[in-house]
Short mmCIF file of C-alpha atoms (C1' of nucleotides) in Angstrom, two decimals:
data_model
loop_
_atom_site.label_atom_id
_atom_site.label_comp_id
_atom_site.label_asym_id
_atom_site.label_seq_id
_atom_site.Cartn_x
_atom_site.Cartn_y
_atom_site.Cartn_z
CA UNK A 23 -41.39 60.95 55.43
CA UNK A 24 -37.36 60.33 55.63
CA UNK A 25 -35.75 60.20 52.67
CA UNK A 26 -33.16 56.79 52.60
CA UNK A 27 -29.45 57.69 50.99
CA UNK A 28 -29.97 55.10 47.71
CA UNK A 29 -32.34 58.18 46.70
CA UNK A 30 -29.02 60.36 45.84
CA UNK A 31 -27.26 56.99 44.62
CA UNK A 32 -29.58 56.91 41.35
CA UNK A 33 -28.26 59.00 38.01
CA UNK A 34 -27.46 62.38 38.52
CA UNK A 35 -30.51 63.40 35.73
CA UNK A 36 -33.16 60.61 37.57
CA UNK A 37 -32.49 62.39 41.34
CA UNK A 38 -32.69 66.16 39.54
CA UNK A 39 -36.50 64.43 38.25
CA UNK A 40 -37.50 62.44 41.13
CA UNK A 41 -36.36 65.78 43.57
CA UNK A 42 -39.32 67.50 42.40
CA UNK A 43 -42.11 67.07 44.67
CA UNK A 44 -39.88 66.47 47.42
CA UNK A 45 -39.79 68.55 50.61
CA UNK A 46 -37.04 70.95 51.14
CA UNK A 47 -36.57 71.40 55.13
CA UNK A 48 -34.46 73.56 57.91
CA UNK A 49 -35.31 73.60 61.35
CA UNK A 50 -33.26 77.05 62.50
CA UNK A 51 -33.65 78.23 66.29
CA UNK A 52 -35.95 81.02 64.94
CA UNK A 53 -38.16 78.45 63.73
CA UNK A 54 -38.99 75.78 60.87
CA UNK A 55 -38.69 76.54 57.52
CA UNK A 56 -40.18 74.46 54.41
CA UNK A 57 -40.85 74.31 50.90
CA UNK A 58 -41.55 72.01 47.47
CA UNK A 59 -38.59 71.66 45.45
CA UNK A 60 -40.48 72.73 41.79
CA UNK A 61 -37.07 73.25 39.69
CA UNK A 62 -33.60 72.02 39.31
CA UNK A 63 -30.75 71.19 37.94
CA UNK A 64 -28.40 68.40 36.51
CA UNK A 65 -24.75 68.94 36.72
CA UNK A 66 -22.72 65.39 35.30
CA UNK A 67 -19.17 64.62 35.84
CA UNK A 68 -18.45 65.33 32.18
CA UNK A 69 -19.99 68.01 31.79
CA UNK A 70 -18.42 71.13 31.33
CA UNK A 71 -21.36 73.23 32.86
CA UNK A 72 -19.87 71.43 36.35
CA UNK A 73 -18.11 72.94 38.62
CA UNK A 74 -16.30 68.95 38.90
CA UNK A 75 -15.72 69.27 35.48
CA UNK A 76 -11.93 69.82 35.75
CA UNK A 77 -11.44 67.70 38.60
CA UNK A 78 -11.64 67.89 42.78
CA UNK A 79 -10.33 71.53 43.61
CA UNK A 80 -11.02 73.14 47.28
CA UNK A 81 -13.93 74.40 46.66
CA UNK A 82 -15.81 71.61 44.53
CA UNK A 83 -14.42 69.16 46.64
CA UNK A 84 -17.60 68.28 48.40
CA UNK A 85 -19.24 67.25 45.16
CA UNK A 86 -16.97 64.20 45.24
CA UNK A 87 -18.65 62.85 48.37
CA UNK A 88 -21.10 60.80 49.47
CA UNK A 89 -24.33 61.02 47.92
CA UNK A 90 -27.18 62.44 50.05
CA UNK A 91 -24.29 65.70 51.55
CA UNK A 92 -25.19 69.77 50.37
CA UNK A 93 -22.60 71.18 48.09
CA UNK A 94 -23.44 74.94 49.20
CA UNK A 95 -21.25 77.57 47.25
CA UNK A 96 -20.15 81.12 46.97
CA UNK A 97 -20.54 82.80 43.32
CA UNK A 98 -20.96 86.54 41.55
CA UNK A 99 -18.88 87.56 44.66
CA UNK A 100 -21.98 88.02 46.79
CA UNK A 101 -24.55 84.77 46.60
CA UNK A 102 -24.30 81.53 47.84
CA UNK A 103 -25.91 78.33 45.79
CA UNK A 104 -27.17 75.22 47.27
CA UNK A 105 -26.94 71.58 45.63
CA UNK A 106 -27.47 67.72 46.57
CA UNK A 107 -25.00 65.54 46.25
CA UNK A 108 -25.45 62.46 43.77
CA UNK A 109 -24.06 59.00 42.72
CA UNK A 110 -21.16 57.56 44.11
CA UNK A 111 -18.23 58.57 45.88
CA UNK A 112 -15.68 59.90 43.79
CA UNK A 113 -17.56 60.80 41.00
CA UNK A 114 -18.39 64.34 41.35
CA UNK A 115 -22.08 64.91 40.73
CA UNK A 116 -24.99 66.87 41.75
CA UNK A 117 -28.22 68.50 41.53
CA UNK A 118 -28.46 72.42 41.82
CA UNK A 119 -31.74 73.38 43.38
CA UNK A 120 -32.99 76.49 41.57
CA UNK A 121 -36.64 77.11 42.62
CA UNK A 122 -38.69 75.98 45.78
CA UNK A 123 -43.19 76.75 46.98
CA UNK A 124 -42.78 77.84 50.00
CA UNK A 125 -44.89 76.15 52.61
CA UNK A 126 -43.97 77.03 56.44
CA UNK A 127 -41.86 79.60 58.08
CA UNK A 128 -43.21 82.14 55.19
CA UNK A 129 -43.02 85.04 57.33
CA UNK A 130 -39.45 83.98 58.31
CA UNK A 131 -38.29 83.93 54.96
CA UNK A 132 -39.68 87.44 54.08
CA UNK A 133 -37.77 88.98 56.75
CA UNK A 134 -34.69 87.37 55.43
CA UNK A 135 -35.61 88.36 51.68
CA UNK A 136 -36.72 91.85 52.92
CA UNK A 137 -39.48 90.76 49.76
CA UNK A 138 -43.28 90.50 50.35
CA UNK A 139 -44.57 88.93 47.57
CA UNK A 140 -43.96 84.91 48.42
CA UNK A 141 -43.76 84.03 44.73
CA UNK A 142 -40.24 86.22 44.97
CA UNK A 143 -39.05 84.27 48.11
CA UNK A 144 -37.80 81.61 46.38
CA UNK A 145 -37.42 81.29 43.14
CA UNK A 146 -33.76 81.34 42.40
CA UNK A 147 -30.95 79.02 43.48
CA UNK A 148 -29.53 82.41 45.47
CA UNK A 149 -33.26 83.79 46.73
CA UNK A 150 -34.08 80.02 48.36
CA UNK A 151 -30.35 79.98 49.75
CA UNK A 152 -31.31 83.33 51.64
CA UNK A 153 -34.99 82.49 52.28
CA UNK A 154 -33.94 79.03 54.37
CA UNK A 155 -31.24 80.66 56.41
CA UNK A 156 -28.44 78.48 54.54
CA UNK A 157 -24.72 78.71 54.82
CA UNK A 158 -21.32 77.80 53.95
CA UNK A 159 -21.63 75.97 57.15
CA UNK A 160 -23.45 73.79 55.73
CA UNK A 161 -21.36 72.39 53.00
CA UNK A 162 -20.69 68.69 52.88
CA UNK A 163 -23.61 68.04 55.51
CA UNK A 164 -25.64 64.97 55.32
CA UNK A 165 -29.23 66.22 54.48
CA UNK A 166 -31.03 62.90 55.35
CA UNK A 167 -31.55 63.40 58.95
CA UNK A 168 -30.51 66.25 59.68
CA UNK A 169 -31.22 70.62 60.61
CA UNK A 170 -31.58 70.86 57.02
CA UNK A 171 -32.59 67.89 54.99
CA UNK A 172 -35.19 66.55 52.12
CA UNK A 173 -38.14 64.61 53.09
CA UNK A 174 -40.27 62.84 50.75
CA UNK A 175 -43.62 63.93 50.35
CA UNK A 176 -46.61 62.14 51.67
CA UNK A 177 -48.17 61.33 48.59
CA UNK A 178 -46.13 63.03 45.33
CA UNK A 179 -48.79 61.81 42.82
CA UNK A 180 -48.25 62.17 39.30
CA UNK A 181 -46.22 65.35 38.46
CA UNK A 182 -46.54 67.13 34.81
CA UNK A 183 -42.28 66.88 34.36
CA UNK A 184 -41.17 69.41 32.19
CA UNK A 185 -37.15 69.66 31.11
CA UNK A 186 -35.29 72.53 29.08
CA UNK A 187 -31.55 74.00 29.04
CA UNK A 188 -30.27 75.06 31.93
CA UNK A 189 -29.94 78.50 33.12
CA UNK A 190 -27.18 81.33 33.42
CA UNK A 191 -24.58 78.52 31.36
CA UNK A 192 -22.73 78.68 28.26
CA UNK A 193 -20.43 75.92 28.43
CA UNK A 194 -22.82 72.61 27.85
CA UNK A 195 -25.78 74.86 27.24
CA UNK A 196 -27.01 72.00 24.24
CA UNK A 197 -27.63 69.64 27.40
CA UNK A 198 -31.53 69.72 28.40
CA UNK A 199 -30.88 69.14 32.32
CA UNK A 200 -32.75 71.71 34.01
CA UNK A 201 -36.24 69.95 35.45
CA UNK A 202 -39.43 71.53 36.45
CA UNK A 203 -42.99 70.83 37.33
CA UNK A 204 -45.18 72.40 34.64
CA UNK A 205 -47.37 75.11 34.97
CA UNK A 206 -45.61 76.30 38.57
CA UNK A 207 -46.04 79.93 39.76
CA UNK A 208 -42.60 79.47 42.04
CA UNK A 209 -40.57 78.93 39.11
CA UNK A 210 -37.43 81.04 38.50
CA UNK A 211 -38.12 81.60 35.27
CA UNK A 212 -41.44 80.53 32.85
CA UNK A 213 -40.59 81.43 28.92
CA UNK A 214 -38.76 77.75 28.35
CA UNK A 215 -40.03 74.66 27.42
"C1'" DC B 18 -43.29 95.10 30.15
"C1'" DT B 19 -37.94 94.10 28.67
"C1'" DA B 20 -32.98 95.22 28.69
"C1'" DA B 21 -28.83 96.87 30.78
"C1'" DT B 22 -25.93 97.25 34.73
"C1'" DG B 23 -23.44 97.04 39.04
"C1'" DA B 24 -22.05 94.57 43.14
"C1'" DT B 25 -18.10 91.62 44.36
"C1'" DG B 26 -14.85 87.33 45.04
"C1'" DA B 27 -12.89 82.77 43.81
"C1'" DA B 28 -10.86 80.14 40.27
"C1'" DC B 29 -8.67 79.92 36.16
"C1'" DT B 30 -5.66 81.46 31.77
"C1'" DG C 14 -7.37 89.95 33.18
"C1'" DT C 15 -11.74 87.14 32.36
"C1'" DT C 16 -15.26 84.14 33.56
"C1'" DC C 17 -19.03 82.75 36.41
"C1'" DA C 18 -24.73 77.30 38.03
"C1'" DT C 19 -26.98 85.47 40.40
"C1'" DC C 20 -30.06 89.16 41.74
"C1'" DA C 21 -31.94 93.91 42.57
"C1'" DT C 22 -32.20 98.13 40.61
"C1'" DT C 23 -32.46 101.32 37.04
"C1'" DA C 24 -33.33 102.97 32.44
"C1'" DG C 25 -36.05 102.60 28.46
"C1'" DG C 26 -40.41 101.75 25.48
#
DNA sequence: CTAATGATGAACT
DNA sequence: GTTCATCATTAGG
């Protein structure tokens, strides 16, 4: 089902919870690709985890856009990351996705992993950026309607939410902003609570 | 199983 | 020169 913009437009926290569930999607000319977004990650204007968190520079600069675009970015000098925009224009917010079920386009994703074991397709922001064929290209897209976008899921039901600190960060590391769904075997990592 | 390490580049001090 | 929202591989127990 589409997803409407005014989903992005909430808090940056309530879209990093209410992304879970949702359907992550990219229709490549090789094929469809799809997955359940099962982790991610809060990143605030004030925060000083963010990559906003010193202002608009080149490369952050799609962060301050509308809510609803993909921040996708180069890090470690070899992986790319990929993030939904949030709250309003200006502000400089988003939601890293970190960990994704795959669903369709499985055997796609393997060949661009060079993995075979699906639970290692996808769980990491970098592994899911590989897995779904996503690129730089793609920065400051609209993900609503488009190649790649988010759908909402048919029926989401009620998910077991679980939050903890966020990964790989030492700056803002007291902030519990990374989200999960409990008990998932496509998680990037299981030892936090 | 866990821990250490190297790859590699943009942004910042 | 150092840091960094990472990952695959290797070394060690």
């Amino acid at each position: 089902m589409k997803i409407s913009r005014n989903f992005f437009k909430n808090t940056t926290i309530e879209v990093a919870k209410n992304l879970l569930g949702c359907v992550l999607i990219h229709e490549t000319p090789h094929g469809k690709v799809s997955g359940v977004i099962v982790e991610t990650e809060a990143y605030l204007h004030n925060d000083p985890a963010s990559h906003s968190f010193n202002g608009q520079t080149k490369r952050n600069s799609p962060m301050f856009l509308d809510a609803g675009v993909a921040y996708v970015y180069f890090t470690y000098g070899m992986h790319f990351c990929f993030n939904v925009v949030t709250n309003k224009k200006g502000i400089g917010e988003a939601v890293l996705v970190r960990s994704v079920k795959p669903l369709e386009g499985i055997e796609r994703m393997k060949k661009r992993r060079r993995v075979s074991d699906a639970k290692n397709l996808c769980n990491g922001p970098a592994k899911l950026v590989e897995a779904f064929g996503i690129t730089k290209e793609m920065n400051g897209d609209s993900l609503i309607s488009g190649k790649l976008r988010i759908e909402l899921p048919r029926e989401k039901g009620k998910l077991k939410i679980g939050s903890s600190r966020r990964i790989g960060i030492t700056r803002g590391a007291e902030f519990k902003r990374r989200f999960f769904i409990k008990g998932n075997e496509y998680l990037s990592t299981k030892n936090l609570v």
